[in-house]
Coordinates of C-alpha atoms in Angstrom, one line a residue:
M1 CA -58.9 13.7 2.1
P2 CA -60.4 11.3 -0.4
Q3 CA -64.3 11.3 -0.5
F4 CA -66.6 8.5 -1.5
L5 CA -67.5 8.6 -5.3
S6 CA -71.1 8.9 -5.7
G7 CA -74.0 10.3 -8.0
P8 CA -76.4 8.9 -10.5
G9 CA -75.9 5.3 -11.3
V10 CA -73.1 5.2 -8.7
G11 CA -74.4 3.3 -5.5
L12 CA -72.9 2.0 -2.4
A13 CA -69.7 -0.2 -2.4
Y14 CA -70.1 -3.9 -3.1
P15 CA -69.8 -5.9 0.2
Q16 CA -66.4 -7.1 0.9
N17 CA -63.8 -7.4 3.6
L18 CA -66.0 -8.8 6.2
Y19 CA -63.4 -11.4 6.7
P20 CA -60.1 -10.1 5.3
T21 CA -57.8 -12.7 3.2
E22 CA -54.9 -10.7 5.0
L23 CA -55.5 -13.0 7.7
S24 CA -53.7 -16.4 7.9
N25 CA -55.9 -19.3 6.4
A26 CA -58.7 -16.7 5.9
P27 CA -61.6 -17.6 3.4
Q28 CA -62.2 -15.8 0.2
D29 CA -62.3 -12.1 0.6
G30 CA -65.9 -11.3 -0.1
S31 CA -69.3 -11.7 1.3
S32 CA -72.9 -10.7 0.7
N33 CA -74.4 -7.9 2.9
Q34 CA -76.6 -10.3 4.7
L35 CA -75.0 -12.6 7.5
G36 CA -77.0 -15.3 9.2
L37 CA -76.2 -15.7 12.9
A38 CA -77.5 -18.8 15.0
P39 CA -78.2 -18.3 18.6
G40 CA -75.1 -17.7 20.5
D41 CA -73.3 -16.5 17.3
T42 CA -71.6 -13.0 17.5
F43 CA -69.7 -11.1 14.6
V44 CA -67.2 -8.3 15.3
L45 CA -67.5 -5.5 12.6
P46 CA -64.3 -5.0 10.6
A47 CA -62.7 -1.8 10.7
G48 CA -64.4 0.9 9.0
D49 CA -68.0 2.4 8.6
W50 CA -71.0 0.3 8.2
Y51 CA -74.9 0.4 7.9
V52 CA -76.2 -2.3 10.2
G53 CA -79.8 -3.9 10.3
L54 CA -80.3 -6.0 13.5
G55 CA -83.2 -8.1 12.2
M56 CA -85.7 -9.1 15.0
Y57 CA -83.5 -10.9 17.5
L58 CA -80.2 -9.4 17.3
V59 CA -78.4 -6.7 19.5
L60 CA -75.5 -4.3 18.8
Q61 CA -72.9 -4.2 21.5
F62 CA -69.5 -2.3 22.2
L63 CA -66.6 -3.5 24.2
D64 CA -66.8 -1.5 27.3
P65 CA -63.3 0.0 28.1
V66 CA -64.1 0.4 31.8
T67 CA -65.5 -3.1 32.7
N68 CA -64.0 -5.0 29.7
V69 CA -67.2 -6.8 28.9
W70 CA -69.5 -6.5 25.9
T71 CA -72.3 -4.1 26.7
M72 CA -75.6 -3.1 25.0
A73 CA -77.8 -0.3 25.5
S74 CA -80.8 -0.8 27.7
G75 CA -83.2 -0.2 24.9
S76 CA -81.5 -2.6 22.3
A77 CA -84.7 -4.5 22.0
W78 CA -86.4 -1.7 20.3
T79 CA -83.8 -0.7 17.8
R80 CA -84.9 -0.8 14.2
G81 CA -84.0 0.5 11.0
M82 CA -80.3 1.2 9.6
I83 CA -77.6 2.1 12.1
H84 CA -74.5 3.8 11.1
V85 CA -71.6 2.3 13.0
S86 CA -67.8 3.0 13.2
S87 CA -65.6 0.1 14.2
D88 CA -61.9 -0.3 14.8
G89 CA -62.1 -3.9 14.0
F90 CA -62.4 -4.9 17.7
N91 CA -64.9 -2.9 19.8
V92 CA -68.3 -3.4 18.2
R93 CA -70.3 -6.6 17.3
I94 CA -73.6 -7.8 16.3
A95 CA -74.9 -10.8 18.7
N96 CA -77.5 -13.2 18.6
L97 CA -77.9 -13.8 22.4
T98 CA -81.4 -15.5 22.6
G99 CA -81.0 -18.4 24.7
C100 CA -77.9 -17.0 26.3
V101 CA -77.0 -15.4 29.6
V102 CA -76.6 -11.6 29.2
S103 CA -76.2 -10.4 32.7
A104 CA -76.9 -11.3 36.5
S105 CA -78.9 -9.5 39.1
V106 CA -77.6 -9.3 42.7
V107 CA -80.6 -10.2 44.7
N108 CA -78.7 -10.5 48.0
G109 CA -75.0 -9.0 48.4
G110 CA -74.5 -10.9 51.5
T111 CA -71.8 -10.2 54.1
S112 CA -68.1 -10.9 54.7
Y113 CA -67.1 -11.7 51.2
V114 CA -63.5 -11.2 50.1
Q115 CA -62.6 -10.3 46.5
A116 CA -59.8 -12.8 46.3
T117 CA -61.9 -15.8 47.4
T118 CA -65.3 -15.1 46.0
T119 CA -66.5 -17.1 42.9
L120 CA -69.6 -17.3 40.9
T121 CA -70.2 -20.6 39.1
V122 CA -73.0 -20.8 36.5
V123 CA -74.9 -24.0 36.6
A124 CA -76.8 -24.8 33.5
A125 CA -78.4 -28.0 32.9
G126 CA -78.9 -28.9 29.1
I127 CA -76.2 -26.7 27.7
T128 CA -74.1 -28.7 25.2
G129 CA -71.5 -26.2 24.5
A130 CA -69.6 -23.4 26.8
V131 CA -71.1 -22.5 30.1
P132 CA -71.3 -18.8 30.9
T133 CA -68.7 -17.5 33.1
M134 CA -68.8 -14.2 35.3
L135 CA -66.6 -12.4 37.9
P136 CA -67.8 -11.0 41.1
I137 CA -67.2 -7.5 42.3
V138 CA -67.0 -7.2 46.1
G139 CA -67.3 -3.9 47.8
G140 CA -65.9 -0.5 46.8
A141 CA -69.2 1.4 46.3
L142 CA -69.9 5.0 47.0
K143 CA -72.1 5.4 50.1
V144 CA -75.5 6.7 49.2
S145 CA -75.4 9.3 52.1
G146 CA -71.5 9.5 51.8
A147 CA -71.4 12.7 49.5
T148 CA -70.2 15.7 51.4
L149 CA -70.5 19.1 50.0
T150 CA -67.4 21.0 50.8
A151 CA -68.7 24.1 49.1
N152 CA -72.4 24.7 47.8
G153 CA -71.3 27.0 45.1
A154 CA -73.6 29.8 43.9
G155 CA -75.2 31.3 40.7
Y156 CA -76.7 28.2 39.3
G157 CA -79.6 28.4 37.0
V158 CA -79.8 24.8 36.3
P159 CA -78.3 21.6 38.2
P160 CA -74.8 21.4 37.4
I161 CA -73.2 17.9 36.1
V162 CA -71.5 15.8 38.8
M163 CA -68.5 14.0 37.0
I164 CA -67.2 10.9 38.9
P165 CA -64.1 9.0 37.5
P166 CA -64.6 5.2 36.9
P167 CA -62.9 2.7 39.1
P168 CA -59.6 1.5 37.7
P169 CA -59.7 -1.3 35.2
A170 CA -58.6 -4.8 36.2
A171 CA -55.0 -4.4 35.2
V172 CA -54.4 -1.6 37.7
N173 CA -57.1 -2.2 40.2
S174 CA -56.2 -3.9 43.5
N175 CA -59.0 -6.3 43.3
G176 CA -58.0 -7.7 39.9
V177 CA -61.3 -7.5 38.4
G178 CA -62.1 -3.8 37.9
G179 CA -65.5 -2.3 38.7
I180 CA -68.7 -0.4 37.8
P181 CA -68.7 3.4 37.5
A182 CA -70.7 5.5 40.0
A183 CA -73.1 8.2 38.9
A184 CA -74.7 11.1 40.8
I185 CA -76.8 14.3 40.2
A186 CA -76.8 17.5 41.9
I187 CA -79.9 19.0 43.5
I188 CA -79.9 22.8 43.5
A189 CA -82.0 25.5 45.5
S190 CA -81.8 29.3 45.2
G191 CA -78.8 28.9 42.8
T192 CA -76.7 26.7 45.2
V193 CA -76.0 22.9 45.3
S194 CA -78.1 21.9 48.2
S195 CA -77.5 18.0 47.9
I196 CA -76.1 15.2 45.9
S197 CA -78.2 12.3 44.9
M198 CA -76.6 8.8 44.1
I199 CA -78.3 7.3 41.2
N200 CA -75.6 4.5 41.1
Q201 CA -73.4 3.7 43.8
G202 CA -70.7 1.8 41.6
A203 CA -68.5 -0.9 42.7
G204 CA -65.0 -1.9 42.7
Y205 CA -63.3 1.4 43.8
P206 CA -60.1 0.8 46.0
T207 CA -60.4 4.5 47.1
A208 CA -63.1 7.1 47.0
P209 CA -62.9 8.8 43.6
I210 CA -62.2 12.7 43.5
A211 CA -65.1 14.1 41.7
V212 CA -65.8 17.6 40.0
I213 CA -68.9 19.4 39.7
V214 CA -69.3 21.1 36.4
P215 CA -71.8 23.9 35.4
S216 CA -74.1 22.9 32.6
P217 CA -73.1 24.3 29.2
F218 CA -76.7 25.4 28.9
D219 CA -76.9 27.3 32.3
P220 CA -78.3 30.7 31.5
N221 CA -76.1 32.3 34.2
L222 CA -72.7 31.2 32.7
S223 CA -72.1 34.7 31.3
T224 CA -72.9 36.4 34.6
G225 CA -70.7 34.2 36.9
I226 CA -70.9 30.8 38.7
T227 CA -69.1 29.7 41.8
N228 CA -68.4 26.2 41.5
A229 CA -69.6 23.6 44.2
T230 CA -67.2 20.9 45.5
V231 CA -68.0 17.3 46.8
T232 CA -66.2 14.5 48.3
F233 CA -67.3 10.9 48.5
T234 CA -66.7 8.1 51.0
L235 CA -66.7 4.3 50.3
G236 CA -69.0 1.6 51.9
S237 CA -70.5 -1.8 51.4
S238 CA -67.3 -3.7 52.3
G239 CA -67.8 -7.4 52.0
V240 CA -70.9 -7.1 49.9
I241 CA -71.2 -8.5 46.4
L242 CA -72.3 -5.5 44.3
G243 CA -72.1 -6.8 40.6
A244 CA -71.1 -9.4 38.3
L245 CA -69.1 -9.0 35.2
L246 CA -70.3 -11.4 32.4
T247 CA -67.0 -12.6 30.6
N248 CA -68.7 -15.1 28.4
N249 CA -72.2 -15.5 27.3
G250 CA -71.8 -19.2 26.9
S251 CA -73.8 -21.4 24.5
P252 CA -77.6 -21.0 24.4
L253 CA -79.9 -23.1 26.6
P254 CA -82.4 -25.7 25.3
N255 CA -85.8 -24.1 24.3
G256 CA -88.3 -24.5 27.2
S257 CA -85.5 -24.8 30.0
L258 CA -84.3 -21.4 30.3
G259 CA -85.4 -21.3 33.7
S260 CA -83.1 -24.0 34.8
I261 CA -80.0 -21.9 35.2
T262 CA -78.6 -21.0 38.5
I263 CA -75.4 -19.0 40.0
S264 CA -73.6 -20.6 42.7
V265 CA -71.7 -18.4 45.2
G266 CA -68.5 -19.3 46.7
G267 CA -66.1 -17.9 49.2
A268 CA -65.8 -17.0 52.8
G269 CA -68.9 -14.8 53.0
S270 CA -72.6 -15.8 53.2
S271 CA -76.2 -15.1 52.0
G272 CA -75.0 -13.8 48.7
S273 CA -77.4 -14.8 45.9
L274 CA -77.6 -13.8 42.1
T275 CA -80.1 -14.3 39.3
A276 CA -79.0 -15.0 35.8
N277 CA -81.0 -13.1 33.1
V278 CA -81.3 -14.9 29.8
M279 CA -82.1 -13.1 26.5
Q280 CA -85.1 -15.0 25.1
T281 CA -88.2 -15.0 22.7
V282 CA -91.3 -16.9 22.1
V283 CA -90.7 -20.0 20.2
S284 CA -94.1 -21.6 20.3
S285 CA -97.5 -21.0 22.1
S286 CA -100.2 -23.4 23.0
V287 CA -103.9 -23.2 24.3
T288 CA -104.0 -24.7 27.6
G289 CA -107.5 -23.9 28.4
A290 CA -110.0 -23.7 25.8
G291 CA -112.2 -20.8 25.1
S292 CA -115.0 -20.0 22.7
G293 CA -115.7 -17.6 19.7
G294 CA -113.1 -16.4 17.2
V295 CA -109.3 -16.2 16.9
N296 CA -107.5 -14.6 19.6
Y297 CA -104.7 -12.1 19.5
V298 CA -101.9 -12.7 22.1
T299 CA -99.4 -10.4 23.3
T300 CA -97.3 -10.2 26.3
N301 CA -96.6 -8.4 29.6
G302 CA -93.3 -8.2 31.6
G303 CA -90.1 -10.1 30.5
V304 CA -87.9 -7.5 32.4
P305 CA -84.9 -8.6 34.5
V306 CA -84.9 -9.2 38.0
A307 CA -84.0 -5.9 39.8
G308 CA -80.7 -5.8 41.3
I309 CA -79.7 -4.1 44.7
G310 CA -78.3 -0.8 45.2
N311 CA -76.8 0.1 41.9
Y312 CA -78.6 1.7 38.8
P313 CA -80.0 -1.1 36.7
A314 CA -78.6 0.4 33.4
A315 CA -75.1 0.2 34.9
E316 CA -75.3 -3.4 35.7
G317 CA -76.5 -4.5 32.4
I318 CA -80.0 -5.4 33.9
A319 CA -82.0 -2.5 32.6
F320 CA -84.0 -3.7 29.4
M321 CA -87.2 -2.5 27.7
P322 CA -88.7 -5.8 26.3
R323 CA -90.5 -6.0 23.1
P324 CA -94.0 -7.5 23.3
A325 CA -94.8 -10.7 21.1
Q326 CA -97.4 -10.7 18.5
I327 CA -99.3 -14.2 18.3
S328 CA -102.5 -15.1 16.7
S329 CA -104.0 -18.1 18.3
S330 CA -107.2 -20.2 18.0
V331 CA -109.4 -20.9 21.0
T332 CA -109.0 -24.8 20.7
A333 CA -107.1 -26.6 23.5
N334 CA -103.7 -27.8 22.5
S335 CA -103.7 -25.9 19.3
P336 CA -100.5 -23.9 18.4
G337 CA -100.5 -20.3 17.7
T338 CA -98.9 -18.4 14.7
I339 CA -96.0 -16.3 15.9
Y340 CA -95.5 -13.0 13.9
D341 CA -93.1 -11.7 16.2
G342 CA -91.7 -13.8 19.3
G343 CA -90.6 -10.5 21.1
L344 CA -87.4 -10.0 22.9
F345 CA -87.0 -10.6 26.6
E346 CA -84.5 -11.0 29.4
A347 CA -87.0 -12.8 31.7
A348 CA -90.2 -14.9 30.8
P349 CA -93.2 -12.8 30.0
T350 CA -96.8 -13.4 30.8
A351 CA -99.2 -14.0 27.9
V352 CA -102.1 -11.6 27.5
V353 CA -105.0 -12.8 25.6
V354 CA -107.0 -10.2 23.6
P355 CA -110.5 -11.8 22.7
G356 CA -111.1 -12.0 19.0
V357 CA -114.3 -11.3 17.0
G358 CA -117.0 -13.3 18.3
A359 CA -115.6 -14.3 21.6
T360 CA -117.6 -15.0 24.6
A361 CA -116.8 -14.7 28.3
T362 CA -114.8 -17.7 28.1
I363 CA -111.4 -16.6 27.0
A364 CA -108.6 -19.1 26.3
T365 CA -105.5 -19.4 28.3
I366 CA -102.1 -19.5 26.5
A367 CA -98.9 -21.0 27.5
L368 CA -95.4 -19.7 26.2
T369 CA -92.4 -21.6 25.4
M370 CA -89.5 -19.4 25.7
G371 CA -86.1 -20.2 23.8
S372 CA -83.9 -18.9 21.0
F373 CA -84.1 -18.4 17.2
Y374 CA -82.1 -17.6 14.3
D375 CA -81.9 -14.1 12.7
I376 CA -80.2 -12.3 9.9
A377 CA -77.9 -9.1 10.0
F378 CA -77.7 -6.8 7.3
I379 CA -74.1 -5.3 7.1
Q380 CA -73.5 -2.8 4.1
P381 CA -70.2 -0.8 3.9
A382 CA -71.0 2.9 4.4
P383 CA -69.4 5.9 2.7

């Protein structure tokens, strides 16, 4: 097959085809390898191989074929440097989601909900554009204690892998929505599987999936022979809201008002409640209580999403490792700080003040204003 021509004096391809002229009414076929993204902007990578730089406030997402929603890895906020990405033109995007809803944590699943009549309505005061939309998933989880070992197997040197099929996608799922895949791990003792531990109950299964226990490819006993274990699962959590699929991130909330967003649960059930998680960064800081001494260094603590019920956080899109902010601040009341890095969070963090040189026992207190910020993506055609 043809290979990329390279060598001394021959560099990477000049950026082009970010917006193909083959599309009707498309603009000129050419671009820089840098792209500005305002809060709420997303850019789907054209088909091909790319080197991608995410800037400080951007995330890389893929279109999950199981849930049919855009998904990011739980550690996205830490990603730096150049990433090699292959795209088919539809399944990978760069997004500036600061100020936008990125997931929802189920605080209380409630009781007696019915999939067909349950609704989730996002109420966001101050949004001037699109309001976020999401779909509930009711019931269809695997019981935590519902894994039955029909055979314990023998000869395992390391725990085998439990392979659980995902729930059917929306088009062929009886709930019309789809679901969240379940996950489990095997526990071994004396070479046999002694139990199955659920680490994600999943959601949206119309029937219990047929799982398979597969020996690890690194099991040292593969050559001497392993008798496979078998397991069956049962469903539970009928009538309980187990998750929310975010179908539209919506427009960013105004700076300083990210906590004004709520999710209203409708339908025949009762007691269900969800909390919206908003991606955010520190856009300004102010000294609310004067201190004394030199300039303070300000960082942050917290900023993780609200924990959901039952399911493993990463599977619900609510597992997120925040990046702390880096701010320099004086000790004078009402004076603004200098933000070197606003950090990246899915909930409001707490300011942590580190006294500067010459500070006394009086440490300044800092208030943070959370919001959104623009950023630049670096998109370079790769060989």
